[in-house]
Short mmCIF file of C-alpha atoms and ligand atoms in Angstrom, two decimals:
data_model
loop_
_atom_site.label_atom_id
_atom_site.label_comp_id
_atom_site.label_asym_id
_atom_site.label_seq_id
_atom_site.Cartn_x
_atom_site.Cartn_y
_atom_site.Cartn_z
CA MET A 1 -0.05 0.32 0.07
CA MET A 2 0.88 3.62 -0.47
CA GLN A 3 3.60 4.94 2.14
CA ALA A 4 3.36 7.96 3.88
CA GLY A 5 6.39 9.10 2.65
CA ILE A 6 5.55 8.81 -1.03
CA ASP A 7 4.65 12.62 -0.50
CA THR A 8 8.41 13.63 -0.33
CA ARG A 9 9.49 10.90 -2.78
CA LEU A 10 6.83 12.14 -5.39
CA LEU A 11 8.32 15.73 -4.77
CA ASP A 12 12.02 14.12 -5.41
CA LEU A 13 10.92 12.38 -8.63
CA TYR A 14 9.11 15.88 -9.41
CA GLU A 15 12.42 17.76 -8.72
CA GLU A 16 14.37 15.02 -10.96
CA MET A 17 11.99 14.91 -13.70
CA ILE A 18 12.36 18.78 -14.67
CA GLY A 19 16.12 18.87 -14.30
CA SER A 20 16.31 15.59 -16.55
CA THR A 21 15.43 15.12 -20.14
CA ASP A 22 16.26 11.55 -20.54
CA LEU A 23 12.35 10.62 -20.31
CA THR A 24 13.01 6.60 -19.88
CA GLU A 25 15.35 7.27 -17.02
CA VAL A 26 12.78 9.73 -15.13
CA LEU A 27 9.89 6.83 -15.63
CA LEU A 28 12.04 3.77 -14.46
CA ARG A 29 12.55 5.84 -11.26
CA ILE A 30 8.75 6.52 -11.07
CA ALA A 31 8.09 2.62 -11.98
CA ARG A 32 10.89 1.69 -9.43
CA VAL A 33 9.40 3.73 -6.64
CA VAL A 34 5.80 2.72 -7.50
CA GLY A 35 6.87 -1.13 -7.42
CA GLU A 36 8.48 -0.64 -4.23
CA ASP A 37 5.61 1.48 -2.66
CA PHE A 38 2.95 -1.13 -3.66
CA ASP A 39 4.73 -4.39 -2.93
CA ALA A 40 3.89 -4.74 -6.95
CA GLU A 41 5.30 -7.89 -9.03
CA ARG A 42 5.39 -5.26 -12.32
CA THR A 43 5.13 -1.74 -12.81
CA THR A 44 4.60 -0.76 -16.68
CA ILE A 45 4.18 2.75 -17.89
CA TYR A 46 3.16 2.85 -20.99
CA LEU A 47 3.68 5.87 -23.44
CA LEU A 48 0.53 6.90 -25.74
CA ARG A 49 2.04 7.00 -29.63
CA GLU A 50 -0.50 9.42 -31.32
CA ASP A 51 1.18 8.30 -34.77
CA THR A 52 0.16 4.57 -34.35
CA GLN A 53 -2.55 5.07 -31.48
CA GLU A 54 -0.88 2.40 -29.71
CA LEU A 55 0.66 2.18 -26.07
CA GLU A 56 4.38 1.50 -25.88
CA SER A 57 5.64 0.37 -22.50
CA VAL A 58 8.90 2.96 -21.62
CA ALA A 59 9.72 1.72 -18.47
CA VAL A 60 8.87 -1.57 -17.19
CA VAL A 61 10.01 -2.77 -13.44
CA GLY A 62 9.34 -6.31 -12.53
CA ASN A 63 9.26 -9.94 -13.06
CA VAL A 64 8.61 -9.24 -17.14
CA ALA A 65 10.75 -6.33 -18.03
CA ARG A 66 10.31 -6.37 -22.01
CA SER A 67 9.13 -3.57 -23.68
CA ILE A 68 5.39 -4.11 -25.73
CA ARG A 69 2.88 -2.35 -27.74
CA VAL A 70 -0.88 -2.60 -27.25
CA PRO A 71 -3.54 -1.16 -29.18
CA VAL A 72 -5.59 1.85 -27.98
CA SER A 73 -8.61 -0.73 -27.40
CA PRO A 74 -10.47 -3.05 -25.07
CA GLN A 75 -8.53 -5.85 -26.54
CA SER A 76 -5.95 -5.31 -23.45
CA LEU A 77 -6.60 -3.83 -19.80
CA ALA A 78 -3.83 -0.98 -20.59
CA GLY A 79 -5.57 -0.26 -24.13
CA TYR A 80 -8.82 0.10 -22.22
CA CYS A 81 -7.76 2.25 -19.75
CA ALA A 82 -6.22 4.54 -22.20
CA SER A 83 -8.98 4.53 -24.66
CA CYS A 84 -11.67 5.84 -22.18
CA GLY A 85 -9.21 8.03 -19.84
CA ARG A 86 -10.73 6.50 -16.34
CA ALA A 87 -8.88 4.55 -13.82
CA PHE A 88 -9.84 0.84 -12.57
CA VAL A 89 -8.97 -2.04 -10.36
CA VAL A 90 -9.13 -5.45 -11.37
CA PRO A 91 -9.80 -7.83 -8.40
CA ASP A 92 -8.83 -10.97 -10.66
CA ALA A 93 -7.66 -10.20 -14.35
CA TYR A 94 -9.30 -14.24 -15.04
CA GLY A 95 -12.63 -13.49 -13.71
CA ASP A 96 -15.46 -11.43 -15.31
CA LEU A 97 -14.03 -7.96 -16.74
CA SER A 98 -17.44 -7.41 -18.00
CA GLY A 99 -18.57 -4.86 -14.91
CA ILE A 100 -15.62 -2.95 -16.29
CA HIS A 101 -16.22 -2.95 -20.28
CA PRO A 102 -18.04 -6.03 -21.86
CA ASP A 103 -15.91 -6.29 -24.66
CA LEU A 104 -12.75 -6.87 -21.93
CA ARG A 105 -10.21 -9.31 -22.35
CA PHE A 106 -7.05 -10.11 -20.18
CA ASP A 107 -4.46 -11.62 -22.55
CA GLN A 108 -3.29 -14.80 -20.51
CA THR A 109 -0.60 -15.80 -23.39
CA TRP A 110 2.19 -13.28 -21.41
CA ASP A 111 1.58 -15.75 -18.03
CA ARG A 112 1.82 -18.59 -19.93
CA ARG A 113 4.94 -17.96 -21.40
CA ASN A 114 6.19 -16.77 -18.07
CA GLY A 115 4.92 -19.36 -15.42
CA PHE A 116 3.20 -15.73 -14.10
CA ARG A 117 -0.63 -15.79 -12.82
CA THR A 118 -1.77 -12.34 -12.83
CA ARG A 119 -4.50 -11.44 -10.35
CA ASP A 120 -5.00 -8.11 -9.15
CA ILE A 121 -4.17 -4.70 -11.67
CA LEU A 122 -4.59 -1.29 -11.10
CA CYS A 123 -4.95 0.98 -14.37
CA VAL A 124 -4.52 4.28 -14.11
CA PRO A 125 -4.19 6.86 -17.13
CA ALA A 126 -1.64 9.71 -17.30
CA VAL A 127 -4.05 12.86 -18.25
CA PHE A 128 -2.69 16.28 -18.87
CA ARG A 129 -5.00 18.82 -20.11
CA GLU A 130 -7.69 16.63 -20.67
CA GLN A 131 -5.68 14.58 -22.81
CA THR A 132 -4.29 10.84 -22.39
CA LEU A 133 -0.40 10.58 -22.71
CA GLY A 134 -0.04 7.28 -21.20
CA VAL A 135 -0.99 4.70 -18.67
CA ILE A 136 0.48 3.33 -15.65
CA GLN A 137 -0.01 -0.63 -14.98
CA VAL A 138 0.29 -2.03 -11.56
CA ILE A 139 0.17 -6.06 -11.39
CA ASN A 140 0.16 -8.53 -8.62
CA ARG A 141 -0.55 -11.98 -8.25
CA ARG A 142 -1.52 -11.99 -4.66
CA GLY A 143 -5.12 -11.41 -4.92
CA GLY A 144 -6.78 -8.90 -2.91
CA CYS A 145 -4.40 -6.76 -2.10
CA PHE A 146 -5.55 -3.64 -4.31
CA ASP A 147 -8.69 -1.56 -3.54
CA ALA A 148 -10.01 1.82 -4.12
CA ALA A 149 -7.96 3.17 -1.55
CA ALA A 150 -4.34 2.09 -3.76
CA LEU A 151 -6.13 3.19 -6.70
CA ALA A 152 -6.67 6.87 -5.10
CA GLY A 153 -2.90 6.43 -4.10
CA LEU A 154 -1.64 6.28 -7.44
CA ILE A 155 -3.29 9.11 -9.11
CA PRO A 156 -0.49 11.70 -8.14
CA VAL A 157 1.84 9.45 -9.41
CA SER A 158 -0.48 9.19 -12.50
CA ARG A 159 0.02 13.00 -12.90
CA LEU A 160 3.46 13.02 -12.26
CA VAL A 161 4.34 10.32 -15.27
CA ALA A 162 1.60 12.98 -17.36
CA TYR A 163 3.73 15.80 -16.71
CA ALA A 164 7.06 13.92 -17.69
CA LEU A 165 5.38 12.67 -20.70
CA TYR A 166 3.94 15.91 -21.74
CA HIS A 167 7.42 17.76 -21.29
CA ALA A 168 9.26 15.17 -23.13
CA ARG A 169 6.76 15.68 -26.16
CA LEU A 170 7.19 19.62 -25.75
CA TYR A 171 11.05 19.13 -26.00
CA ASP A 172 10.94 17.08 -28.66
CA GLU A 173 9.00 19.27 -30.43
CA LEU A 174 11.07 22.37 -29.65
CA LEU A 175 13.90 20.77 -30.61
CA THR A 176 12.82 19.50 -33.98
CA LEU A 177 11.17 22.69 -34.68
CA LYS A 178 14.52 24.41 -33.91
CA ALA A 179 16.64 22.34 -36.46
CA LEU A 180 13.96 22.87 -38.91
CA ARG A 181 14.10 26.16 -38.63
CA LYS A 182 17.83 26.11 -38.92
CA GLN A 183 17.66 23.67 -41.86
CA LYS A 184 15.20 26.07 -43.61
CA ALA A 185 17.48 29.13 -42.80
CA SER A 186 20.91 27.31 -44.08
CA PHE A 187 18.72 26.13 -47.24
CA MET A 188 17.63 29.56 -48.09
CA ARG A 189 21.09 31.28 -47.62
CA VAL A 190 22.73 28.86 -49.93
CA MET A 191 19.76 29.30 -52.26
CA VAL A 192 19.54 33.05 -52.39
CA HIS A 193 23.54 33.12 -52.36
CA GLU A 194 23.38 31.32 -55.74
CA LEU A 195 20.91 33.85 -56.88
CA LYS A 196 23.22 36.80 -55.86
CA SER A 197 26.04 36.65 -59.19
CA PRO A 198 23.27 36.39 -61.97
CA VAL A 199 21.44 38.73 -60.65
CA ALA A 200 24.34 41.31 -60.35
CA GLY A 201 25.46 39.96 -63.65
CA SER A 202 22.17 40.50 -65.38
CA LYS A 203 21.92 44.01 -64.24
CA MET A 204 25.29 44.73 -65.21
CA LEU A 205 24.28 43.45 -68.77
CA ALA A 206 21.22 45.68 -68.90
CA THR A 207 23.03 48.59 -67.77
CA GLY A 208 25.78 47.88 -70.62
CA LEU A 209 23.20 47.56 -73.27
CA LEU A 210 22.29 51.41 -72.61
CA TYR A 211 26.01 51.83 -74.18
CA ALA A 212 25.69 49.40 -76.91
CA ARG A 213 22.70 51.62 -78.19
CA PRO A 214 23.16 55.22 -77.52
CA GLY A 215 20.48 57.26 -78.57
CA ASP A 216 17.77 54.21 -79.08
CA GLU A 217 15.37 55.36 -76.61
CA ALA A 218 13.18 51.78 -76.82
CA VAL A 219 16.37 49.89 -75.45
CA ALA A 220 17.26 52.32 -72.87
CA HIS A 221 13.83 52.28 -71.64
CA ALA A 222 13.78 48.52 -71.66
CA ALA A 223 17.19 48.72 -69.79
CA ALA A 224 16.10 51.21 -67.40
CA ARG A 225 13.21 48.61 -66.33
CA ILE A 226 15.27 45.66 -66.30
CA ALA A 227 18.11 47.38 -64.09
CA ASN A 228 15.34 48.75 -61.90
CA ARG A 229 13.80 44.97 -61.68
CA MET A 230 16.94 43.54 -60.96
CA ASP A 231 17.91 45.97 -58.17
CA GLU A 232 14.43 44.77 -56.59
CA LEU A 233 16.11 41.08 -56.68
CA LEU A 234 19.24 42.01 -55.33
CA ALA A 235 17.43 43.78 -52.41
CA LEU A 236 15.33 40.90 -51.70
CA VAL A 237 18.31 38.62 -51.90
CA GLU A 238 20.12 40.49 -49.60
CA ASP A 239 16.97 40.82 -47.07
CA ILE A 240 16.72 36.94 -47.29
CA LEU A 241 20.48 36.61 -46.76
CA ASN A 242 20.31 38.94 -43.56
CA LEU A 243 17.10 36.66 -42.48
CA SER A 244 18.25 33.66 -42.44
CA ARG A 245 22.27 34.81 -41.41
CA VAL A 246 20.27 35.57 -38.03
CA GLN A 247 17.98 32.84 -38.14
CA GLN A 248 20.70 30.44 -38.08
CA GLY A 249 22.09 31.77 -34.78
CA GLY A 250 24.52 34.09 -36.14
CA VAL A 251 25.30 37.73 -35.86
CA LEU A 252 25.88 40.36 -38.46
CA SER A 253 28.72 41.91 -37.15
CA ASP A 254 31.07 41.81 -33.66
CA VAL A 255 28.66 42.51 -30.95
CA LEU A 256 30.19 45.58 -28.82
CA VAL A 257 28.70 48.00 -26.18
CA LEU A 258 27.16 50.84 -28.57
CA ASP A 259 26.39 53.92 -27.89
CA LEU A 260 22.54 54.02 -29.74
CA ARG A 261 22.28 57.78 -30.20
CA GLU A 262 25.31 57.47 -32.25
CA GLU A 263 23.96 54.20 -34.18
CA THR A 264 20.57 55.50 -34.67
CA ALA A 265 21.70 58.60 -35.93
CA ARG A 266 24.32 57.26 -38.56
CA ALA A 267 21.52 54.42 -39.93
CA SER A 268 18.88 56.74 -40.12
CA GLU A 269 20.86 59.68 -42.04
CA PRO A 270 19.90 58.30 -45.45
CA TYR A 271 16.72 58.36 -45.22
CA VAL A 272 16.45 62.28 -44.30
CA THR A 273 17.21 63.13 -48.07
CA GLN A 274 15.17 60.05 -49.26
CA ALA A 275 11.95 61.26 -47.19
CA ALA A 276 12.53 65.37 -48.55
CA ALA A 277 12.53 64.02 -52.17
CA LYS A 278 8.79 62.76 -51.56
CA GLY A 279 8.06 66.18 -49.56
CA LEU A 280 7.54 64.43 -45.98
CA THR A 281 9.32 65.71 -42.91
CA LEU A 282 11.41 63.36 -41.06
CA GLN A 283 12.00 64.51 -37.55
CA ARG A 284 14.76 62.63 -35.33
CA HIS A 285 14.99 63.45 -31.54
CA PHE A 286 18.08 62.07 -29.25
CA PRO A 287 19.23 62.58 -25.88
CA SER A 288 21.73 64.63 -24.88
CA ASP A 289 23.88 61.75 -23.38
CA PRO A 290 25.00 58.29 -24.60
CA VAL A 291 22.51 55.84 -24.50
CA TRP A 292 24.72 52.44 -24.11
CA ALA A 293 23.63 48.63 -24.84
CA ARG A 294 25.27 45.55 -25.67
CA PHE A 295 24.43 44.64 -29.58
CA ASP A 296 25.55 43.73 -33.00
CA ARG A 297 26.26 46.81 -34.74
CA GLN A 298 25.52 45.94 -38.10
CA GLY A 299 22.20 44.46 -36.77
CA TYR A 300 20.88 47.21 -34.89
CA GLN A 301 21.60 49.27 -37.90
CA LEU A 302 19.30 46.91 -39.75
CA VAL A 303 16.78 47.45 -37.02
CA VAL A 304 17.00 50.91 -37.62
CA SER A 305 17.14 51.24 -41.33
CA ASN A 306 14.33 48.78 -41.87
CA LEU A 307 11.97 50.80 -39.62
CA VAL A 308 12.91 54.10 -41.06
CA SER A 309 12.96 52.98 -44.63
CA ASN A 310 9.44 51.45 -44.34
CA ALA A 311 7.88 54.64 -42.23
CA VAL A 312 9.36 56.42 -45.74
CA LYS A 313 8.09 53.77 -48.00
CA TYR A 314 4.63 53.74 -46.52
CA THR A 315 3.81 57.40 -46.00
CA ALA A 316 2.77 59.52 -48.97
CA THR A 317 2.26 62.48 -47.05
CA GLY A 318 2.82 63.97 -43.38
CA SER A 319 5.74 63.20 -41.56
CA VAL A 320 8.12 60.33 -39.82
CA THR A 321 9.29 60.46 -36.55
CA VAL A 322 12.34 58.67 -35.04
CA ARG A 323 12.82 58.95 -31.06
CA LEU A 324 15.38 57.34 -29.36
CA LEU A 325 15.17 58.29 -25.28
CA PRO A 326 16.32 56.15 -22.11
CA GLU A 327 13.24 54.76 -20.92
CA ASP A 328 14.59 53.98 -17.29
CA ASP A 329 17.95 53.00 -15.94
CA HIS A 330 17.41 49.63 -17.54
CA ARG A 331 16.05 50.27 -20.91
CA ALA A 332 16.19 52.26 -24.22
CA VAL A 333 13.34 53.11 -26.26
CA LEU A 334 13.61 53.59 -29.77
CA GLU A 335 10.21 54.80 -31.67
CA VAL A 336 9.54 54.97 -35.14
CA ARG A 337 6.14 57.01 -35.92
CA ASP A 338 4.61 57.75 -39.21
CA THR A 339 1.37 59.30 -40.74
CA GLY A 340 1.37 56.80 -43.73
CA ILE A 341 -1.03 54.13 -44.83
CA GLY A 342 -1.38 52.09 -41.75
CA ILE A 343 -1.88 48.29 -41.55
CA PRO A 344 -5.20 46.83 -41.85
CA ARG A 345 -6.40 45.52 -38.07
CA ALA A 346 -6.46 41.88 -39.41
CA ASP A 347 -3.25 41.82 -40.74
CA LEU A 348 -1.63 43.31 -37.24
CA PRO A 349 -1.12 40.02 -36.09
CA SER A 350 0.93 38.84 -38.75
CA ILE A 351 2.64 41.51 -39.23
CA PHE A 352 6.05 40.26 -38.07
CA GLN A 353 6.06 36.56 -40.00
CA GLU A 354 8.42 36.48 -42.91
CA PHE A 355 7.04 37.16 -46.09
CA PHE A 356 3.71 38.11 -44.91
CA ARG A 357 2.97 41.52 -46.30
CA ALA A 358 -0.30 43.60 -45.33
CA SER A 359 -3.58 43.36 -47.55
CA ASN A 360 -3.61 47.26 -48.31
CA VAL A 361 0.10 47.14 -50.21
CA ARG A 362 0.06 43.54 -51.81
CA GLY A 363 0.09 43.70 -55.56
CA GLY A 364 0.39 47.49 -55.22
CA ASP A 365 3.08 49.69 -56.62
CA ILE A 366 4.70 49.96 -53.15
CA LYS A 367 7.54 47.27 -53.49
CA GLY A 368 8.85 45.36 -50.32
CA THR A 369 9.46 41.50 -49.72
CA GLY A 370 7.94 40.83 -46.63
CA VAL A 371 11.45 39.78 -44.66
CA GLY A 372 12.45 43.11 -42.81
CA LEU A 373 10.28 42.94 -39.86
CA ALA A 374 10.88 39.55 -38.81
CA GLY A 375 14.43 40.01 -39.11
CA VAL A 376 14.37 42.91 -36.90
CA ARG A 377 12.34 41.06 -34.50
CA GLU A 378 14.29 38.10 -34.33
CA ILE A 379 17.68 40.77 -33.98
CA VAL A 380 16.42 42.66 -30.95
CA GLU A 381 14.74 39.84 -29.26
CA ARG A 382 18.07 37.93 -29.52
CA PHE A 383 19.54 40.54 -27.24
CA GLY A 384 17.57 41.00 -25.04
CA GLY A 385 14.91 43.45 -26.53
CA ALA A 386 10.93 43.52 -27.61
CA ILE A 387 9.42 44.93 -30.08
CA GLU A 388 5.52 46.22 -30.12
CA MET A 389 3.81 48.32 -32.75
CA ASP A 390 0.24 49.98 -33.40
CA SER A 391 -1.30 50.90 -36.22
CA GLU A 392 -4.29 52.56 -37.62
CA GLU A 393 -5.28 51.80 -41.63
CA GLY A 394 -4.86 55.50 -43.39
CA ARG A 395 -3.82 57.12 -40.46
CA GLY A 396 -0.14 55.75 -39.74
CA SER A 397 2.15 53.30 -37.76
CA ARG A 398 4.15 53.88 -34.72
CA PHE A 399 6.77 50.78 -33.75
CA CYS A 400 8.53 50.71 -30.48
CA VAL A 401 11.24 48.72 -29.82
CA ARG A 402 12.53 48.20 -25.86
CA ILE A 403 16.57 47.34 -25.55
CA PRO A 404 18.42 46.37 -22.33
CA ARG A 405 20.89 49.44 -21.47
CA VAL A 406 24.44 48.71 -20.05
CA SER A 407 26.62 51.21 -18.21
CA GLY A 408 29.84 52.65 -20.14
CA GLY A 409 30.93 52.01 -23.47
CA SER A 410 33.64 49.62 -24.90
CA ASP A 411 35.33 49.33 -28.13
CA CYS A 412 36.08 45.61 -27.94
CA PRO A 413 34.19 42.84 -29.15
CA ILE A 414 32.13 41.05 -26.65
CA SER A 415 31.98 38.21 -28.87
CA PRO A 416 33.28 37.93 -32.80
CA ALA A 417 31.25 38.20 -35.70
CA VAL A 418 29.89 34.47 -37.54
CA PRO A 419 31.20 35.01 -41.04
P1 ADP B 1 8.43 44.94 -46.65
O1 ADP B 1 9.48 44.88 -47.58
O2 ADP B 1 6.75 44.62 -47.69
O3 ADP B 1 8.18 46.45 -46.58
P2 ADP B 1 8.41 44.74 -43.99
O4 ADP B 1 9.04 43.09 -43.17
O5 ADP B 1 9.35 45.35 -43.83
O6 ADP B 1 8.52 44.42 -45.68
O7 ADP B 1 6.93 44.78 -43.80
C1 ADP B 1 6.17 43.71 -43.81
C2 ADP B 1 4.94 44.39 -44.19
O8 ADP B 1 4.14 45.54 -42.99
C3 ADP B 1 5.06 45.28 -44.90
O9 ADP B 1 4.87 44.38 -46.26
C4 ADP B 1 3.27 46.42 -44.95
O10 ADP B 1 2.44 45.83 -45.07
C5 ADP B 1 3.88 46.45 -43.45
N1 ADP B 1 4.84 47.74 -42.76
C6 ADP B 1 5.76 47.23 -42.57
N2 ADP B 1 6.19 48.80 -42.05
C7 ADP B 1 4.99 49.92 -42.13
C8 ADP B 1 4.79 50.92 -42.24
N3 ADP B 1 5.15 51.69 -41.53
N4 ADP B 1 3.72 51.70 -42.65
C9 ADP B 1 2.53 50.59 -43.15
N5 ADP B 1 2.77 49.40 -43.18
C10 ADP B 1 3.96 48.66 -42.84
#
């Protein structure tokens, strides 16, 4: 029967579980503790495999320590437990099981093969967030040793097993996702890199046409259009290369303690004339003292230039304002505000997704790739910052980046750039 000490043992197991990524080891430890506390001849912990709808015994402690698989169905006690998601006691496995389920069968093959006579069984599903993730089965040959109290004692253990299975599943998914993301980024990088030289070459050829046929207006017009399209392609290639480099976990240049005031002024400078050429005013407000932050210099430049170039690009009349300020002792805020076309409300949740462009610009004259903001968010979050935005269609947008500050400056690289 469950000992009083199980509570502290459960806590110990829990502590061990959250510190370990080896699921089998954790489940075996749990099965051993259950086996001792219930004086059981066999304790089996099954994992429910979603892909095949089978239970797979991942931890078996006792007289038959072999891994088996059973379908989730009343063909077996564990299978039935997983399919109905409820706990039950079986007083005699060879007796009448129809009170539990009319089709329930106990397969005696195993017993015959192992010279064993199963009698009492406890079956408890491991459920987390209403989802059955596995089953614990405790078996004895004595008869009459398991009752409702024993079943109740096994419930906290089943919850622990459910946490362990849930965490293992999450951990697996996370690793797969991370690996896939890296693979995708590396694939894009290689592919786009291959694109770069032919595109740059084609642009040179198009420009060369202008000189080969001086005075031919039709050729000049076509060559200029080709060169423009090539520039767009080159911008896309550059954006994707930067994004994939960042997604692969690399930085774009050395990580330094930077004065964000200086960096913001430098990165936003080219857009002053661009804005003026469109009849927009670009106002820039910087604090009088330096604002130090640990950042990848080229990464930060990319953040500023993306946000400011977007603000100028998506604004036809009015103004763009760039403001850097120390929010408090710990954080700096970079705010880029415009009076442009804004973003439709329905598109706001997707705006940082790669290749996403809002419905009010798709297919329009304002060209873009939908890659910039995804990279901006990635870089900002990498350095402990956060980005948020609000926007109203037809009225304008405001992007706000919060970055952790550090005290004092240094020109020494903190970590070298990944080539
Ligand atoms: P793009 O190259 O298309 O500008 P971004 O990733 O930089 O790609 O931005 C994604 C989308 O977010 C844009 O296509 C546009 O729909 C929207 N967007 C970004 N900045 C602004 C802004 N300042 N005003 C309006 N829409 C914006």
